[in-house]
Amino acid sequence: MIWPTCTRLQEVRNALAEGHWPQASAPDLRAHVETCRRCAEEVLVTTHLQQSRASAVALAQPAAPSLIWWRAQARRRNAALAHASRPLAAAQAFALVIVAATLIGMVALHWHSILDNASSAATTPAWSLTAVLADWGLVPLALAIAVITTLGGVVIYLTTERQ
Amino acid sequence: MNWEDAIPSIAIATAARASEPAMDSDQFAVFYERSARPLWAYLARASGDPALADDLMQESYVRFLCAGFPGDGEVASRRYLFRIGSNLLRDHWRRPRTLPLDDLPPERSAARDTSAQTDSRLTVSPALAKLRPRDRQLLWLAHAENYSHREIAEITGLKSTSIRLLLFRARRQMAHLLKQEGARVL
């Protein structure tokens, strides 16, 4: 592609950028712009866009900087909260998975006892603590304490986070 | 203090420090006063929608503060701000349009325009509207904001080597459209 160039283009650009065009620019430069297509385009586009800019700048009604600052602070805080909550949520999920796995494991190990208890439920009026302890030992008790502790921790964390 | 309280506090404090803004509220207020109107002018003329320019300008500043741009002085910060604004404009243009014509906001009052500015606006706006969005951005940054090709490349994300050709084409088309609108060399 052939670039239409002009040796006086930079001179014209400087005059436009410094606000010297057209009154404070040399008469020969003004005469040159009338005959040079490249420079005429530069002047035409730049002067009109600069006037459009002045008009738009006068029309602008920017909000108070304090409002923008407050919005940015709120967004930064929310982002920081989300960032901080990520490992805690992962820890909670991990704890719940461990508890669920333990529960499933215990049931799998003692499912024969569960079936026996279910079949004898018709003849026995109710489950007794001594019978459960005899069959399972302290495992159900420890499991119940673990579940209650974990869920309690989750509830306390969620409550303090909301506050 | 138990661990439920302690861990979030430590983590939040660390995360907040990591994204600390590069300027305090007073410095920001000064920077905002100097840069808000030119940024709005750019967004309004490039998008052709003053209401959209309001939203994008606020979002640009919020992102600017959240990014914690260290900046190498006000010029670099301003360039970074224009870059955020350009990215937001590009995202807006990529989104499918769902706004019905009836909901388009009315033109803002031109009461504060001088007559020359009004004349220019009446010829420039229709001409700009006929250009491609990218050409509007390039022309505005080069001719209204006086940015160099390298700076325009930094703001728009385009290759520095292609700016010259793109600007040449856009300028020629703009000059042609301005002449059609009755504009003349001032």
Coordinates of C-alpha atoms in Angstrom, one line a residue:
Chain A
M1 CA 0.0 0.0 0.0
I2 CA 1.3 3.5 -0.9
W3 CA 1.1 5.8 2.1
P4 CA 0.2 9.4 1.3
T5 CA 2.8 11.3 3.2
C6 CA 3.6 14.9 3.6
T7 CA 6.8 16.6 4.9
R8 CA 4.7 19.2 6.8
L9 CA 2.4 16.8 8.5
Q10 CA 4.2 16.9 11.8
E11 CA 4.2 20.7 11.7
V12 CA 0.4 20.6 11.2
R13 CA 0.0 18.0 14.0
N14 CA 2.1 20.1 16.4
A15 CA -0.1 23.2 15.6
L16 CA -3.2 21.2 16.3
A17 CA -2.0 19.6 19.5
E18 CA -0.8 22.9 20.9
G19 CA -4.0 24.8 20.0
H20 CA -2.2 27.1 17.5
W21 CA -4.4 26.1 14.6
P22 CA -5.6 28.1 12.7
Q23 CA -5.1 31.6 14.1
A24 CA -1.6 31.2 15.6
S25 CA -0.2 29.1 12.7
A26 CA 2.0 30.5 9.9
P27 CA 0.1 31.7 6.8
D28 CA 2.2 29.4 4.6
L29 CA 1.1 26.4 6.6
R30 CA -2.5 27.4 6.3
A31 CA -2.0 27.8 2.5
H32 CA -0.3 24.4 2.4
V33 CA -3.2 22.7 4.2
E34 CA -5.6 24.1 1.5
T35 CA -3.7 22.2 -1.2
C36 CA -2.5 19.1 0.6
R37 CA -5.1 16.3 0.9
R38 CA -3.3 14.5 3.7
C39 CA -2.9 17.5 5.9
A40 CA -6.4 18.7 5.1
E41 CA -7.8 15.4 6.3
E42 CA -5.7 15.6 9.5
V43 CA -7.0 19.1 10.2
L44 CA -10.6 18.3 9.4
V45 CA -10.8 15.2 11.6
T46 CA -8.7 16.6 14.5
T47 CA -10.5 19.9 14.8
H48 CA -13.9 18.3 14.7
L49 CA -13.0 15.6 17.2
Q50 CA -11.4 18.1 19.5
Q51 CA -14.6 20.3 19.4
S52 CA -16.7 17.2 20.0
R53 CA -14.4 16.3 23.0
A54 CA -14.8 19.8 24.5
S55 CA -18.6 19.5 24.0
A56 CA -18.7 16.1 25.7
V57 CA -16.4 17.1 28.5
A58 CA -18.8 20.0 29.3
L59 CA -21.8 17.6 29.3
A60 CA -20.2 15.0 31.6
Q61 CA -21.8 14.7 35.0
P62 CA -19.5 12.4 36.9
A63 CA -20.7 10.9 40.2
A64 CA -19.0 12.0 43.5
P65 CA -15.6 10.4 43.9
S66 CA -16.5 9.2 47.4
L67 CA -19.3 7.1 46.0
I68 CA -16.9 5.4 43.5
W69 CA -14.4 4.9 46.4
W70 CA -17.1 3.4 48.6
R71 CA -18.2 1.0 45.8
A72 CA -14.7 -0.1 45.2
Q73 CA -14.1 -0.7 48.9
A74 CA -17.3 -2.8 49.1
R75 CA -16.3 -4.9 46.1
R76 CA -12.8 -5.4 47.4
R77 CA -14.2 -6.5 50.8
N78 CA -16.6 -8.9 49.1
A79 CA -13.7 -10.3 47.0
A80 CA -11.6 -10.7 50.1
L81 CA -14.4 -12.5 52.0
A82 CA -15.0 -14.9 49.1
H83 CA -11.3 -15.5 48.9
A84 CA -11.1 -16.2 52.7
S85 CA -14.2 -18.4 52.7
R86 CA -12.8 -20.8 50.0
P87 CA -10.5 -22.9 52.2
L88 CA -13.0 -23.0 55.1
A89 CA -15.7 -24.3 52.8
A90 CA -13.3 -26.9 51.5
A91 CA -12.5 -27.9 55.1
Q92 CA -16.1 -28.2 56.0
A93 CA -16.8 -30.3 52.9
F94 CA -13.8 -32.5 53.8
A95 CA -15.1 -33.0 57.4
L96 CA -18.6 -33.9 56.2
V97 CA -17.2 -36.4 53.7
I98 CA -15.1 -38.0 56.5
V99 CA -18.1 -38.2 58.8
A100 CA -20.3 -39.7 56.0
A101 CA -17.6 -42.2 55.1
T102 CA -17.1 -43.3 58.7
L103 CA -20.9 -43.7 59.0
I104 CA -21.1 -45.8 55.9
G105 CA -18.1 -47.8 57.0
M106 CA -19.6 -48.6 60.4
V107 CA -22.9 -49.6 58.8
A108 CA -21.1 -51.8 56.3
L109 CA -19.1 -53.5 59.2
H110 CA -22.1 -54.1 61.4
W111 CA -25.0 -54.6 58.9
H112 CA -25.5 -58.2 60.2
S113 CA -26.2 -56.8 63.7
I114 CA -28.6 -54.2 62.2
L115 CA -30.5 -56.9 60.4
D116 CA -30.7 -59.0 63.5
N117 CA -31.9 -56.1 65.5
A118 CA -34.5 -55.3 62.8
S119 CA -35.8 -58.9 62.8
S120 CA -36.0 -59.1 66.6
A121 CA -37.7 -55.6 66.8
A122 CA -41.0 -57.3 66.3
T123 CA -40.5 -59.4 69.5
T124 CA -38.5 -56.9 71.6
P125 CA -40.6 -53.9 72.6
A126 CA -37.9 -51.3 72.2
W127 CA -34.2 -50.8 71.7
S128 CA -32.3 -50.7 75.0
L129 CA -29.0 -48.9 75.7
T130 CA -27.5 -52.0 77.2
A131 CA -28.3 -54.0 74.1
V132 CA -26.8 -51.5 71.8
L133 CA -23.7 -51.2 73.9
A134 CA -23.4 -55.0 73.9
D135 CA -23.6 -55.2 70.1
W136 CA -21.6 -52.1 69.1
G137 CA -19.5 -51.1 72.0
L138 CA -18.8 -47.4 72.3
V139 CA -18.6 -46.9 68.5
P140 CA -22.1 -45.3 68.1
L141 CA -21.5 -43.0 71.0
A142 CA -18.2 -41.8 69.6
L143 CA -19.7 -41.4 66.1
A144 CA -22.6 -39.4 67.5
I145 CA -20.2 -37.1 69.4
A146 CA -18.1 -36.6 66.2
V147 CA -21.1 -35.7 64.1
I148 CA -22.6 -33.3 66.7
T149 CA -19.2 -31.6 67.1
T150 CA -18.6 -31.2 63.4
L151 CA -22.1 -29.9 62.7
G152 CA -21.9 -27.6 65.7
G153 CA -18.6 -26.1 64.4
V154 CA -20.2 -25.5 61.0
V155 CA -23.3 -23.9 62.6
I156 CA -21.1 -21.6 64.8
Y157 CA -19.0 -20.6 61.9
L158 CA -22.0 -19.8 59.7
T159 CA -23.6 -17.8 62.5
T160 CA -20.4 -15.7 63.2
E161 CA -19.8 -15.2 59.4
R162 CA -23.3 -13.8 58.9
Q163 CA -22.9 -11.5 61.9
Chain B
M1 CA -11.4 -15.7 70.3
N2 CA -12.0 -19.2 69.0
W3 CA -10.7 -20.6 65.7
E4 CA -13.9 -19.9 63.8
D5 CA -13.4 -16.2 64.4
A6 CA -9.6 -16.2 64.1
I7 CA -9.2 -17.9 60.7
P8 CA -11.5 -15.7 58.7
S9 CA -10.0 -12.5 60.2
I10 CA -6.5 -13.5 59.4
A11 CA -7.4 -14.6 55.9
I12 CA -9.5 -11.5 55.2
A13 CA -6.8 -9.2 56.5
T14 CA -4.2 -11.0 54.3
A15 CA -6.4 -10.8 51.2
A16 CA -7.3 -7.2 51.8
R17 CA -3.6 -6.3 52.1
A18 CA -2.9 -8.1 48.9
S19 CA -5.4 -5.9 47.0
E20 CA -4.7 -2.6 48.7
P21 CA -5.4 0.3 46.4
A22 CA -2.4 2.2 45.1
M23 CA -3.8 5.6 46.1
D24 CA -5.7 6.9 49.1
S25 CA -9.1 8.5 48.9
D26 CA -7.8 12.0 48.6
Q27 CA -5.3 11.1 45.9
F28 CA -8.1 9.3 44.1
A29 CA -10.5 12.3 44.4
V30 CA -7.8 14.5 42.7
F31 CA -7.2 11.9 40.0
Y32 CA -10.9 11.4 39.5
E33 CA -11.6 15.1 39.1
R34 CA -8.9 15.3 36.3
S35 CA -9.7 12.2 34.4
A36 CA -13.5 11.5 34.8
R37 CA -14.7 14.0 32.2
P38 CA -12.3 13.0 29.4
L39 CA -13.0 9.3 30.1
W40 CA -16.8 10.0 30.0
A41 CA -16.3 11.9 26.7
Y42 CA -14.4 8.9 25.2
L43 CA -17.0 6.4 26.3
A44 CA -19.9 8.5 25.3
R45 CA -18.6 9.3 21.8
A46 CA -17.3 5.8 21.2
S47 CA -20.5 4.1 22.3
G48 CA -22.9 6.8 21.2
D49 CA -24.9 6.3 24.4
P50 CA -24.4 8.8 27.3
A51 CA -26.3 6.5 29.8
L52 CA -24.0 3.6 29.0
A53 CA -21.0 5.9 29.3
D54 CA -22.2 6.8 32.9
D55 CA -22.3 3.1 33.8
L56 CA -19.0 2.2 32.1
M57 CA -17.2 5.1 33.7
Q58 CA -18.2 4.1 37.2
E59 CA -17.3 0.5 36.5
S60 CA -14.0 1.6 35.1
Y61 CA -13.0 3.4 38.2
V62 CA -14.2 0.6 40.5
R63 CA -12.1 -1.9 38.6
F64 CA -9.2 0.5 38.5
L65 CA -9.3 0.8 42.3
C66 CA -9.8 -2.9 42.9
A67 CA -6.9 -3.8 40.6
G68 CA -4.6 -1.7 42.8
F69 CA -2.7 -0.5 39.8
P70 CA 0.7 0.8 41.1
G71 CA 1.0 3.2 38.2
D72 CA 4.0 5.2 37.2
G73 CA 2.4 8.6 37.7
E74 CA -0.9 10.1 36.6
V75 CA -0.3 9.7 32.8
A76 CA 0.2 5.9 33.2
S77 CA -2.8 5.6 35.5
R78 CA -4.9 7.5 33.1
R79 CA -3.8 5.3 30.2
Y80 CA -4.6 2.2 32.4
L81 CA -8.1 3.7 33.1
F82 CA -8.8 4.2 29.4
R83 CA -7.7 0.6 28.8
I84 CA -10.2 -0.7 31.3
G85 CA -12.9 1.5 29.7
S86 CA -12.0 0.2 26.2
N87 CA -12.2 -3.4 27.5
L88 CA -15.6 -2.7 29.0
L89 CA -16.8 -1.1 25.7
R90 CA -15.6 -4.2 23.8
D91 CA -17.4 -6.5 26.2
H92 CA -20.6 -4.4 25.8
W93 CA -20.4 -4.7 22.0
R94 CA -19.9 -8.4 22.2
R95 CA -23.0 -8.9 24.3
P96 CA -26.2 -9.5 22.3
R97 CA -28.5 -6.4 22.3
T98 CA -31.8 -6.8 24.2
L99 CA -32.7 -3.2 24.8
P100 CA -35.9 -2.2 23.0
L101 CA -35.9 1.1 21.1
D102 CA -38.5 2.6 23.5
D103 CA -36.1 2.2 26.4
L104 CA -33.3 4.1 24.8
P105 CA -32.4 7.2 26.9
P106 CA -33.1 10.6 25.5
E107 CA -30.2 12.8 24.3
R108 CA -28.7 14.9 27.0
S109 CA -29.3 18.6 27.0
A110 CA -26.8 20.6 25.0
A111 CA -27.4 23.8 26.8
R112 CA -23.8 24.2 27.8
D113 CA -22.5 23.8 24.3
T114 CA -21.0 26.8 22.5
S115 CA -22.3 27.3 19.0
A116 CA -19.2 26.0 17.4
Q117 CA -19.2 22.9 19.6
T118 CA -22.9 22.3 18.8
D119 CA -22.2 22.6 15.1
S120 CA -19.3 20.2 15.4
R121 CA -21.4 17.8 17.5
L122 CA -24.1 17.8 14.9
T123 CA -21.7 16.9 12.1
V124 CA -19.3 14.7 14.2
S125 CA -22.0 12.5 15.9
P126 CA -23.7 11.3 12.6
A127 CA -20.3 10.7 11.1
L128 CA -19.0 8.7 14.1
A129 CA -22.2 6.7 14.2
K130 CA -21.4 5.4 10.6
L131 CA -18.0 4.2 11.6
R132 CA -17.1 0.8 13.1
P133 CA -16.8 0.9 16.9
R134 CA -13.1 0.1 16.7
D135 CA -12.5 3.0 14.2
R136 CA -14.4 5.4 16.6
Q137 CA -12.1 4.3 19.4
L138 CA -8.9 4.7 17.4
L139 CA -9.9 8.1 16.0
W140 CA -10.9 9.4 19.4
L141 CA -7.8 8.2 21.1
A142 CA -5.5 9.6 18.3
H143 CA -7.2 12.9 17.5
A144 CA -9.2 13.9 20.6
E145 CA -6.8 12.5 23.3
N146 CA -3.6 12.9 21.3
Y147 CA -2.3 9.4 22.2
S148 CA 0.6 8.0 20.2
H149 CA 0.3 4.8 18.2
R150 CA 2.2 2.9 20.9
E151 CA -0.2 4.2 23.6
I152 CA -3.2 3.4 21.5
A153 CA -2.0 -0.1 21.1
E154 CA -1.6 -0.4 24.8
I155 CA -5.1 0.9 25.5
T156 CA -6.9 -1.1 22.8
G157 CA -4.9 -4.3 22.9
L158 CA -4.2 -4.1 19.2
K159 CA -0.8 -4.6 17.6
S160 CA 1.3 -1.4 17.5
T161 CA 2.2 -2.1 13.9
S162 CA -1.4 -2.3 12.7
I163 CA -2.5 0.9 14.4
R164 CA -1.0 3.1 11.6
L165 CA -2.9 1.4 8.8
L166 CA -6.2 1.1 10.8
L167 CA -6.0 4.8 11.7
F168 CA -5.2 5.8 8.1
R169 CA -8.3 4.0 6.9
A170 CA -10.5 5.3 9.7
R171 CA -9.3 8.9 9.2
R172 CA -9.9 8.8 5.5
Q173 CA -13.4 7.4 6.0
M174 CA -14.2 10.0 8.8
A175 CA -13.0 12.9 6.6
H176 CA -15.2 11.6 3.8
L177 CA -18.2 11.3 6.1
L178 CA -17.6 14.8 7.6
K179 CA -17.5 16.3 4.2
Q180 CA -20.8 14.5 3.4
E181 CA -22.3 16.1 6.6
G182 CA -21.2 19.5 5.3
A183 CA -18.1 20.0 7.5
R184 CA -15.1 22.0 6.2
V185 CA -11.5 22.5 7.2
L186 CA -11.7 25.0 10.1

